[in-house]
CSV table of C-alpha atoms and ligand atoms in Angstrom, one decimal:
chain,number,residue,atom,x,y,z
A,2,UNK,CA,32.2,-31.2,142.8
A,3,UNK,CA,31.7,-33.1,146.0
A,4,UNK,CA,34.1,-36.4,146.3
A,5,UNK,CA,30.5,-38.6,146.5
A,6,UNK,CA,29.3,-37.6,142.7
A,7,UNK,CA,33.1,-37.9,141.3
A,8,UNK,CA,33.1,-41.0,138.7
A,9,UNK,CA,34.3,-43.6,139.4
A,10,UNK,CA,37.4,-45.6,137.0
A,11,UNK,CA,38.5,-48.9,138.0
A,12,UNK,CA,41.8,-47.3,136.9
A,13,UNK,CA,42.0,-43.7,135.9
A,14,UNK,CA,45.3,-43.2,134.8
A,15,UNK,CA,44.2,-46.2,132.4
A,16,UNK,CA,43.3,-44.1,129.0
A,17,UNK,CA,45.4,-42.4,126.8
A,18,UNK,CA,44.8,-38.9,127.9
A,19,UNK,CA,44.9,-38.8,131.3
A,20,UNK,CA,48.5,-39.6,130.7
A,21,UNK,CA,48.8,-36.0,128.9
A,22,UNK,CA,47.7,-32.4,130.4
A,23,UNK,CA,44.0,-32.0,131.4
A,24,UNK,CA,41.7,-30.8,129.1
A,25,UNK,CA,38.2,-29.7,130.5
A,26,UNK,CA,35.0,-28.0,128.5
A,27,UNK,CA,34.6,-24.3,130.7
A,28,UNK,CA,31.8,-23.4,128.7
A,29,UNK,CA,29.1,-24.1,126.0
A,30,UNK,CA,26.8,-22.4,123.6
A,31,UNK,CA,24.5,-22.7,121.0
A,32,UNK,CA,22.4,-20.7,118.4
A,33,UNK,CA,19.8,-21.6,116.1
A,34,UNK,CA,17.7,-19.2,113.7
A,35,UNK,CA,14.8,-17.8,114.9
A,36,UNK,CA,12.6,-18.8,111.2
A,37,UNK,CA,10.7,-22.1,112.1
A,38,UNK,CA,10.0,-24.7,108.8
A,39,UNK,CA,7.5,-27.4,109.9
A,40,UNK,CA,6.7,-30.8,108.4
A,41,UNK,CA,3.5,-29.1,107.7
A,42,UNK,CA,5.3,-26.1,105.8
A,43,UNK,CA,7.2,-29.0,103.9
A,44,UNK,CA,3.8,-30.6,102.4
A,45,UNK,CA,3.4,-27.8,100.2
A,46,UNK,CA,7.0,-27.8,99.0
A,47,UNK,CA,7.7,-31.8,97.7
A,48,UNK,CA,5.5,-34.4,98.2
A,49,UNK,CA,5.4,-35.4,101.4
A,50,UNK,CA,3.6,-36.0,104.3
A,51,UNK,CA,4.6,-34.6,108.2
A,52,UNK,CA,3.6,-38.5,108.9
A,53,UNK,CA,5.7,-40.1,106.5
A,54,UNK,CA,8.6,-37.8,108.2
A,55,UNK,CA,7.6,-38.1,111.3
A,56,UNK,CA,7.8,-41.4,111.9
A,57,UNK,CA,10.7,-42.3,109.2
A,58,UNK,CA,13.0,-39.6,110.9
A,59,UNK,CA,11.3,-38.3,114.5
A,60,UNK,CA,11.3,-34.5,112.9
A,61,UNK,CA,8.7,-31.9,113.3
A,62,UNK,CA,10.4,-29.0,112.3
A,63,UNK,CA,13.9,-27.7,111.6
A,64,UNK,CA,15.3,-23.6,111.7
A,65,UNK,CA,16.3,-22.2,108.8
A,66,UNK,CA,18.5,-18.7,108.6
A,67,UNK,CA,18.0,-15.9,106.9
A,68,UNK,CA,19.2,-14.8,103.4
A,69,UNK,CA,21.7,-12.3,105.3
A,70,UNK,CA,22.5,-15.1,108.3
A,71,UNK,CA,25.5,-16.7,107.2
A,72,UNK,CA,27.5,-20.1,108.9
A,73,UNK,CA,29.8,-17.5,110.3
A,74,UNK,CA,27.0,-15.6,112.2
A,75,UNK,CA,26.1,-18.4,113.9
A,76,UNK,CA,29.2,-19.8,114.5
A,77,UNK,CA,30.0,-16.3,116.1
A,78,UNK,CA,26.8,-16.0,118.7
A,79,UNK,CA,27.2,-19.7,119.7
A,80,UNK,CA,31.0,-18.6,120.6
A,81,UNK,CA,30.0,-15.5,122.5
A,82,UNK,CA,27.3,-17.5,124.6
A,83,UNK,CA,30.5,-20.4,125.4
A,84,UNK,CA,32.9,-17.6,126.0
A,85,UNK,CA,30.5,-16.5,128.7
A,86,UNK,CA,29.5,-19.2,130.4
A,87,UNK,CA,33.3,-19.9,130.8
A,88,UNK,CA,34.2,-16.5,131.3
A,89,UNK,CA,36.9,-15.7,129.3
A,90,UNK,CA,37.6,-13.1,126.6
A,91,UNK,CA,38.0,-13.3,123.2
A,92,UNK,CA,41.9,-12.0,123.8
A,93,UNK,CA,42.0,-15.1,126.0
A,94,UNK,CA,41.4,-17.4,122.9
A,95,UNK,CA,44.8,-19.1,121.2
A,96,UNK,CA,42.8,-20.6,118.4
A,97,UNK,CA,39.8,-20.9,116.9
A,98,UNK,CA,38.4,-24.5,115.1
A,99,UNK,CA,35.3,-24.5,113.2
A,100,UNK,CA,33.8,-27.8,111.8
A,101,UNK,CA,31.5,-27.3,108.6
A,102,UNK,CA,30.8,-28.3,105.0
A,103,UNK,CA,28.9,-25.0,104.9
A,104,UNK,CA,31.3,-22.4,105.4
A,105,UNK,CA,30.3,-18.9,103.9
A,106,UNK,CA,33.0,-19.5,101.2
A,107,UNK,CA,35.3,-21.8,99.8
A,108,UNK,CA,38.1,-19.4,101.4
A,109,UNK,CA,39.1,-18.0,103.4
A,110,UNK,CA,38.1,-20.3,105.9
A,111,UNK,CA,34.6,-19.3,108.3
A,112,UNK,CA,37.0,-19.5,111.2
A,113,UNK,CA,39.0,-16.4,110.8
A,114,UNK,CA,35.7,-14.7,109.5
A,115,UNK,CA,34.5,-15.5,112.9
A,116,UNK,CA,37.9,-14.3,114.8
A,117,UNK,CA,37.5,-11.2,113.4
A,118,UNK,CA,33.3,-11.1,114.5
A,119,UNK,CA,34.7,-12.1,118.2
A,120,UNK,CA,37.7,-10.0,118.0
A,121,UNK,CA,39.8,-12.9,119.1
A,122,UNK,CA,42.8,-11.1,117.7
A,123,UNK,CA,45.4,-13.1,119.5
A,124,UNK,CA,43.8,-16.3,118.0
A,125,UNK,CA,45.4,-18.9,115.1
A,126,UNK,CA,42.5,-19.8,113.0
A,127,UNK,CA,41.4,-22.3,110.7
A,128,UNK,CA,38.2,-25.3,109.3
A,129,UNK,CA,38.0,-29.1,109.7
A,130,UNK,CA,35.7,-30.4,107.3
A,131,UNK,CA,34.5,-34.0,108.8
A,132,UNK,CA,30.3,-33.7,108.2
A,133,UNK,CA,28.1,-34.4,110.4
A,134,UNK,CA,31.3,-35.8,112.8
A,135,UNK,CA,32.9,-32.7,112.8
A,136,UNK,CA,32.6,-31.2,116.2
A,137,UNK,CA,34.1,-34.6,117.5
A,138,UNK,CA,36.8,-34.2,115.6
A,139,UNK,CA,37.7,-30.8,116.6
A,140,UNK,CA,36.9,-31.5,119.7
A,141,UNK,CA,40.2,-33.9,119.5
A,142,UNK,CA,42.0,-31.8,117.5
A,143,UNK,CA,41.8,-28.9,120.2
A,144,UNK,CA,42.5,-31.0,122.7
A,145,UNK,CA,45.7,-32.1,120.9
A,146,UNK,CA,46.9,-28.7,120.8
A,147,UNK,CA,46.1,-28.4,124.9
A,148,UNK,CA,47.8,-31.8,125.8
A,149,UNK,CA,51.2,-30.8,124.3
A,150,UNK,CA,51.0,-27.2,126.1
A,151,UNK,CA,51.1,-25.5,122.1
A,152,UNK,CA,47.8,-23.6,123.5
A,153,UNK,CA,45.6,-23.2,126.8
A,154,UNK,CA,42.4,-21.9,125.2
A,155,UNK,CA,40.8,-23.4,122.3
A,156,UNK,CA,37.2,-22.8,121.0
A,157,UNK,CA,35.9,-25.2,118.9
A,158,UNK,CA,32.6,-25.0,116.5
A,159,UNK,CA,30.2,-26.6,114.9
A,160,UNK,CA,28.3,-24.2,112.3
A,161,UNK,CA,25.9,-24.9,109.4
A,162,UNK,CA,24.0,-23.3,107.3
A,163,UNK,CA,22.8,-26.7,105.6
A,164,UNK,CA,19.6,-24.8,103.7
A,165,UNK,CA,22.1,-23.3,101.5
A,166,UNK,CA,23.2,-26.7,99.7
A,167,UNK,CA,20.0,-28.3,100.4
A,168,UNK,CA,17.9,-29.2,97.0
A,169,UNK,CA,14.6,-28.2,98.2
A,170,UNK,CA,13.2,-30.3,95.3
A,171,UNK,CA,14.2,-33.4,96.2
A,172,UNK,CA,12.2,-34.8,99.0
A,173,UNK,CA,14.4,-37.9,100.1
A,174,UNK,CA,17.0,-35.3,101.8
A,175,UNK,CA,15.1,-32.0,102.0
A,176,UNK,CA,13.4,-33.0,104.7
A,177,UNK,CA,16.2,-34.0,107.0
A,178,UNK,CA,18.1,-31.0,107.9
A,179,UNK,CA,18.2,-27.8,109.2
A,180,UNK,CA,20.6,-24.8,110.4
A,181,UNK,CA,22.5,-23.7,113.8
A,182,UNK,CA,25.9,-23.5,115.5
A,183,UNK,CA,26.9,-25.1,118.8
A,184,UNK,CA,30.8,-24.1,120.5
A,185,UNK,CA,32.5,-25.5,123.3
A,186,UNK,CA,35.6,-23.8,125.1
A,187,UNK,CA,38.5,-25.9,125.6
A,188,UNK,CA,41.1,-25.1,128.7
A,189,UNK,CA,43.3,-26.3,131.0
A,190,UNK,CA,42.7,-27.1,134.3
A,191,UNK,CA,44.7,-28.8,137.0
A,192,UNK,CA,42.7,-31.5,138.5
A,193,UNK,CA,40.5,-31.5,136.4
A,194,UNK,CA,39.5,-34.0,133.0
A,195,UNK,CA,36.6,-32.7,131.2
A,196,UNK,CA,37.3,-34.2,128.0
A,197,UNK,CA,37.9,-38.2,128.7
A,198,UNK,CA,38.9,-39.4,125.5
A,199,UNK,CA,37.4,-38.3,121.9
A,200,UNK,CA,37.9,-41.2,119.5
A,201,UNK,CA,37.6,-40.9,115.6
A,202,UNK,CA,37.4,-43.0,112.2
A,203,UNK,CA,36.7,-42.9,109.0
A,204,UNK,CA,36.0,-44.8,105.6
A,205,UNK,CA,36.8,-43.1,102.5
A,206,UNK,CA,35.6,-46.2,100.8
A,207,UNK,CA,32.0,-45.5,101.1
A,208,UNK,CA,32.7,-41.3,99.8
A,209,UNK,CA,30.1,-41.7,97.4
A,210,UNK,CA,27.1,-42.0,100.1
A,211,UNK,CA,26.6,-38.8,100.7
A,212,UNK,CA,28.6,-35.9,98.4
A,213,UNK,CA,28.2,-32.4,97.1
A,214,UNK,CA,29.3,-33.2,93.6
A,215,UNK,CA,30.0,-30.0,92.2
A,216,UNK,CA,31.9,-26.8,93.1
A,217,UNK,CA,35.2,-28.6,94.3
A,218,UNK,CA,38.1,-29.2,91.4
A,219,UNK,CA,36.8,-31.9,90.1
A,220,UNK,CA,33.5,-30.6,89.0
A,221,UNK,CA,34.2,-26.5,89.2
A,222,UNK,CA,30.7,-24.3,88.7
A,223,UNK,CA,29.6,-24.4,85.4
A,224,UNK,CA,26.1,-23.6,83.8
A,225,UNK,CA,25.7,-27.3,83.2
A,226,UNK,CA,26.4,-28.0,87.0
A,227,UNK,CA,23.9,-25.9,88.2
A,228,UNK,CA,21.6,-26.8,85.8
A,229,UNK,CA,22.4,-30.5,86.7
A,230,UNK,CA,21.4,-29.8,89.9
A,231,UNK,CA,25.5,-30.9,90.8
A,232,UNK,CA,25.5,-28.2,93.8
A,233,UNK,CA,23.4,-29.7,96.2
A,234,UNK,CA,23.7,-32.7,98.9
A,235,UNK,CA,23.2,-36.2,97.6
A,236,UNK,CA,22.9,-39.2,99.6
A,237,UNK,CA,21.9,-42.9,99.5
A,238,UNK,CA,19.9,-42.8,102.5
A,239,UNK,CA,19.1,-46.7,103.2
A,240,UNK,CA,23.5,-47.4,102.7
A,241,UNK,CA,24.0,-44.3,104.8
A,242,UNK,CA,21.6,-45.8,107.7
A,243,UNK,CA,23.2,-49.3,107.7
A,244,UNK,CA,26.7,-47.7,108.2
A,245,UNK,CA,25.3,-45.0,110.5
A,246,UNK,CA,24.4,-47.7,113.5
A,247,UNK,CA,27.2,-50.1,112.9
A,248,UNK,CA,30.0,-47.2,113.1
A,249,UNK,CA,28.3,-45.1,116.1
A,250,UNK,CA,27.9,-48.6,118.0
A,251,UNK,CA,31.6,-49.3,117.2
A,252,UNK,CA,33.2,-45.6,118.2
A,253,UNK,CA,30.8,-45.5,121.4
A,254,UNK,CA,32.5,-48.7,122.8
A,255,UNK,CA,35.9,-47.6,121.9
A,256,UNK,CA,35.4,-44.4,123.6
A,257,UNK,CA,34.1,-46.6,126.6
A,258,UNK,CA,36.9,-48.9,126.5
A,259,UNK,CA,39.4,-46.2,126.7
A,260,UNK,CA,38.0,-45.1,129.8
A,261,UNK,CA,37.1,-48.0,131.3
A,262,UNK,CA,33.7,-46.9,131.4
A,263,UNK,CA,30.2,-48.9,131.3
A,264,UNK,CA,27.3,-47.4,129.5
A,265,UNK,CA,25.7,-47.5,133.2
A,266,UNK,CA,28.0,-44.9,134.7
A,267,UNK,CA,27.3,-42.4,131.8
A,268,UNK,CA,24.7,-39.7,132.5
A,269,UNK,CA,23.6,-38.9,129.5
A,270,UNK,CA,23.8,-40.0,125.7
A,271,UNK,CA,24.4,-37.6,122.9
A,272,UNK,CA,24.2,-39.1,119.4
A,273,UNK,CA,24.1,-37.4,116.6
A,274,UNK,CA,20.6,-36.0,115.8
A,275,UNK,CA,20.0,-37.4,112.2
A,276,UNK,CA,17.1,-40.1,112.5
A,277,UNK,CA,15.3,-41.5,115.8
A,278,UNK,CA,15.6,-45.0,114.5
A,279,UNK,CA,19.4,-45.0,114.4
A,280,UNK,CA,19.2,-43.0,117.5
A,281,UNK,CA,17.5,-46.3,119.1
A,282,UNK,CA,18.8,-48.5,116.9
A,283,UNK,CA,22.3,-47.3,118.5
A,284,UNK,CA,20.8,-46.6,121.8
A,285,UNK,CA,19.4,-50.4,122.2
A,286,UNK,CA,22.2,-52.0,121.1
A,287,UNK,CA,24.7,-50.1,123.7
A,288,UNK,CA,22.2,-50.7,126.4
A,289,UNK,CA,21.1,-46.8,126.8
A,290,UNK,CA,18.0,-46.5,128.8
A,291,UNK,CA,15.6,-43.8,128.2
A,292,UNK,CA,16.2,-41.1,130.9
A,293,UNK,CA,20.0,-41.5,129.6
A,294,UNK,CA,19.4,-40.6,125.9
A,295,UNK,CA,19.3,-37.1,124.6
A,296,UNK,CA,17.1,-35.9,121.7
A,297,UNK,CA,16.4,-32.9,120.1
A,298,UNK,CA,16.4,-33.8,116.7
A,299,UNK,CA,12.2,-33.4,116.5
A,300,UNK,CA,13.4,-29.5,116.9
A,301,UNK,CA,16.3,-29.4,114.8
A,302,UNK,CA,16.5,-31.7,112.1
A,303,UNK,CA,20.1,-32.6,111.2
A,304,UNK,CA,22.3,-30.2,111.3
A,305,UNK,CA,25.2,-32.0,110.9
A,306,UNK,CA,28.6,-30.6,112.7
A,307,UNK,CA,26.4,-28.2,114.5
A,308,UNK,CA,24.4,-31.0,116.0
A,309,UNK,CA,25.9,-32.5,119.2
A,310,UNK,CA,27.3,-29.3,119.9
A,311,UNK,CA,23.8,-28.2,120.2
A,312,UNK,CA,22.5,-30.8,122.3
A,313,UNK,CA,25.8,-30.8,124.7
A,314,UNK,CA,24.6,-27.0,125.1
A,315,UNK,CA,21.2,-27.8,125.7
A,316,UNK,CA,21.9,-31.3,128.1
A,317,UNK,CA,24.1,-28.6,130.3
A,318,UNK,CA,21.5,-26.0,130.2
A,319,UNK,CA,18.2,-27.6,130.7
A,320,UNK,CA,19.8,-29.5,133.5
A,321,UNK,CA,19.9,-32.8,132.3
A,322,UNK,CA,23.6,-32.9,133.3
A,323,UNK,CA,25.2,-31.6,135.8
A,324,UNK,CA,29.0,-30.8,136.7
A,325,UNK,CA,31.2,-33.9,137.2
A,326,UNK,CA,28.3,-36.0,135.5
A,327,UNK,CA,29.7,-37.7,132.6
A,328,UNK,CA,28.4,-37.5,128.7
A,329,UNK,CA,29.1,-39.5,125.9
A,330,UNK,CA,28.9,-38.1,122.5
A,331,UNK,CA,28.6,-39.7,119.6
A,332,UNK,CA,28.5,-39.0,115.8
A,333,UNK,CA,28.5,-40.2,112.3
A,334,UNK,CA,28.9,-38.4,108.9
A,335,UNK,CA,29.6,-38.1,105.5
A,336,UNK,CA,33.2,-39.3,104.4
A,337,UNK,CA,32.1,-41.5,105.7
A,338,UNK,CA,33.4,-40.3,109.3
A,339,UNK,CA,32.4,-41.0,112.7
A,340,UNK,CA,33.7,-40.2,116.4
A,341,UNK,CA,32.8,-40.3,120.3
A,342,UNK,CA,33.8,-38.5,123.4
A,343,UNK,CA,33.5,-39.0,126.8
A,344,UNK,CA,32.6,-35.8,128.8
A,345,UNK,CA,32.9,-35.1,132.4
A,346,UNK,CA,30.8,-31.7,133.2
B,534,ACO,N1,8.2,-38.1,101.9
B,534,ACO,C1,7.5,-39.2,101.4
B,534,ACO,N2,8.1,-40.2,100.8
B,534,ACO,C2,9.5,-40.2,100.8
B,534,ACO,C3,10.2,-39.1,101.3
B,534,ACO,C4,9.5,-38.0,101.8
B,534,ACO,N3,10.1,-37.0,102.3
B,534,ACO,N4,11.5,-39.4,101.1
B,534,ACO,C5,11.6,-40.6,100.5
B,534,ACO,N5,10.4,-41.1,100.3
B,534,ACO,C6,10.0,-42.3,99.7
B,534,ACO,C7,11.0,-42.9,98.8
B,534,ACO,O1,11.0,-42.3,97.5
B,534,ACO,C8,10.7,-44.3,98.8
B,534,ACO,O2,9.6,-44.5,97.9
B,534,ACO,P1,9.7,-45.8,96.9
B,534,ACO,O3,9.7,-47.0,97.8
B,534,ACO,O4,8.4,-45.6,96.1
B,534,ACO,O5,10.9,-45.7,96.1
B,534,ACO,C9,10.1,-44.6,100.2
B,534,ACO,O6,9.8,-43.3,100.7
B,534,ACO,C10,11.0,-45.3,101.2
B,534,ACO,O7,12.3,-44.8,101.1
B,534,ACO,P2,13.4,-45.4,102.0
B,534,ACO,O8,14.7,-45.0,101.4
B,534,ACO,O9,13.2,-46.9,102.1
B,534,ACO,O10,13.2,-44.7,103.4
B,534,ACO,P3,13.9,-45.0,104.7
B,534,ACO,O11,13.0,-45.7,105.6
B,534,ACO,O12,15.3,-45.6,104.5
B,534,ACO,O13,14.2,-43.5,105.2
B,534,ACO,C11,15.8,-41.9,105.3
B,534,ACO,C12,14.9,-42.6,104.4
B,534,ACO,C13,15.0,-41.1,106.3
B,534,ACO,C14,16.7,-40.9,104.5
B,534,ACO,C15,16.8,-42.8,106.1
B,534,ACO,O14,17.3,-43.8,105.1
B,534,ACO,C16,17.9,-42.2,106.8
B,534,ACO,O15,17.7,-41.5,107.8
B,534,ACO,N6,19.2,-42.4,106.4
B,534,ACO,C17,20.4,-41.9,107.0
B,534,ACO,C18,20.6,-40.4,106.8
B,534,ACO,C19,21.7,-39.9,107.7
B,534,ACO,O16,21.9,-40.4,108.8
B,534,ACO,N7,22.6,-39.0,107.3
B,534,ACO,C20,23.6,-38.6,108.2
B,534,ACO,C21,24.7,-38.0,107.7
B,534,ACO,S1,24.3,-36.5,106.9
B,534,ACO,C22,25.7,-35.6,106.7
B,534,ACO,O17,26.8,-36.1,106.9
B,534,ACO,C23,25.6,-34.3,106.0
């Protein structure tokens, strides 16, 4: 990176990690399923319109995997794309984090299904389960482990196969998501701070917004639950907006703060992909202009931890960033949870 494009901090020693060891993204990846479901597809599965989701959410069509694709799979070829673009192999890796509230199975955990699809043998392994803010979150939690010289190399994933808890009668959430994986690799690097600051909340207060209500202790399988319908994703949508734009807004100008950053110096924006209108909402109120934002969600749907992961991938690939550009990320989820990172490529 030439001097010129470096960014520049009134004082960079002036947020909390830069006061620890260097942590920098090598490498990205993403996968999504090949099997394309369009608004159109939707119309003849619950009663709906591609114009009522269209312009209530910005989606024209999600990916959905197939019977035999599982969160692990995905999780897996989004790691092996990452792993090569930073060029490192899976004996390299000391741990592996995987955020998801779709993991193949209760236990044990999707991440030492994929260490053993990687053959990351060395690697400790283990899930984070934060929604749709849970690539942020392990995004800080691998970092963590970097900063205080526990481990050098950390991949971190967000994986989900959403159209496995998704009730594809109910057309107020069927609508909204889809499947896919994204990864980043965590390393160390002198002179070097890819990952700024990653900032994270949450409000357990508001749990009831958006819940699987069935298949943890409180509510174990039963016939009655899966008759009840008690298996799949709930969520008061309108509540879930309000607190959406308000807790984005507020982690995106802590994450700012910490670096001493305005929204002008960032490159580009990516929120989390689960409806264009808290996507502006957000974007207007922080002062993000256009050519800053990026949006795949009219692709993807929501895909929850897999989602910003995606976009980073596809913001590094498609060019819309390049190296020592900075990125801020930021998410919102169920929990409720929410997070931002600042990103120099
Ligand atoms: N097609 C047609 N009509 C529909 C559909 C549909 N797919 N879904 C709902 N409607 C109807 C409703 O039944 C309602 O009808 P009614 O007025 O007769 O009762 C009407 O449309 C309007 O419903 P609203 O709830 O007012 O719609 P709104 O504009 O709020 O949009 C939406 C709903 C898209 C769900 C929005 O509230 C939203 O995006 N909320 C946030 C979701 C989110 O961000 N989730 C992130 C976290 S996800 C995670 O953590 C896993």
């Amino acid at each position: 990176m030439s001097s010129a494009a470096k960014p520049k901090f009134k004082n960079p020693r002036a947020r909390f990690n830069f006061e620890g060891r260097p942590v920098s993204v090598t490498g990205v990846g993403s996968y999504v399923p090949a099997k394309i479901l369009t608004n159109l597809e939707l119309e003849k599965m619950v009663e709906t319109t591609d114009e009522w989701i269209t312009t209530r959410t910005g989606i024209k069509e999600r990916r959905i995997s197939a019977a035999d694709e599982f969160t692990s799979d995905m999780a897996a070829q989004a790691a092996l794309r990452a792993m090569k673009m930073a060029g490192i192999t899976a004996e390299q890796i000391d741990l592996i984090i995987i955020a998801t509230i779709t993991p193949d199975m209760p236990f044990p955990s999707t991440a030492c299904l994929v260490q053993q699809k990687i053959g990351a043998r060395r690697a400790a392994a283990f899930d984070i389960e934060a929604a749709c803010s849970g690539f942020i979150y392990g995004l800080e939690v691998g970092q963590q482990f970097i900063m205080s010289r526990t481990y050098d190399t950390v991949l971190v994933i967000g994986a989900e196969k959403l159209s496995s808890i998704v009730d594809w009668q109910d057309r107020n959430t069927c609508v909204l998501f889809g499947d896919g994986a994204g990864a980043a690799i965590l390393q160390n690097r002198p002179n070097s701070h890819g990952l700024l600051t990653a900032v994270m909340g949450a409000d357990g207060g508001k749990a009831n917004l958006l819940t699987m209500p069935a298949g943890g202790s409180r509510c174990p399988a039963t016939a009655d639950s899966v008759n009840a319908r008690l298996h799949y994703l709930r969520m008061d949508g309108k509540e879930t907006f309000k607190s959406a734009v308000q807790a984005m807004l507020t982690a995106a100008q802590e994450a700012l703060r910490r670096c001493e950053l305005d929204i002008t110096q960032i490159k580009c924006v990516i929120p989390h992909q689960a409806n264009r209108r808290i996507i502006d909402a957000v974007g207007d109120r922080l002062g993000v202009s256009p050519e800053q934002l990026f949006v795949n969600l009219d692709r993807y749907g929501n895909t929850s931890a897999a989602s910003v992961a995606i976009a980073l991938d596809e913001a590094v690939s498609s060019g819309k960033v390049s190296r020592g550009e900075l990125m801020l990320l930021v998410v919102f989820g169920a929990g409720l949870t929410w997070g931002a990172a600042v990103i120099e490529w």
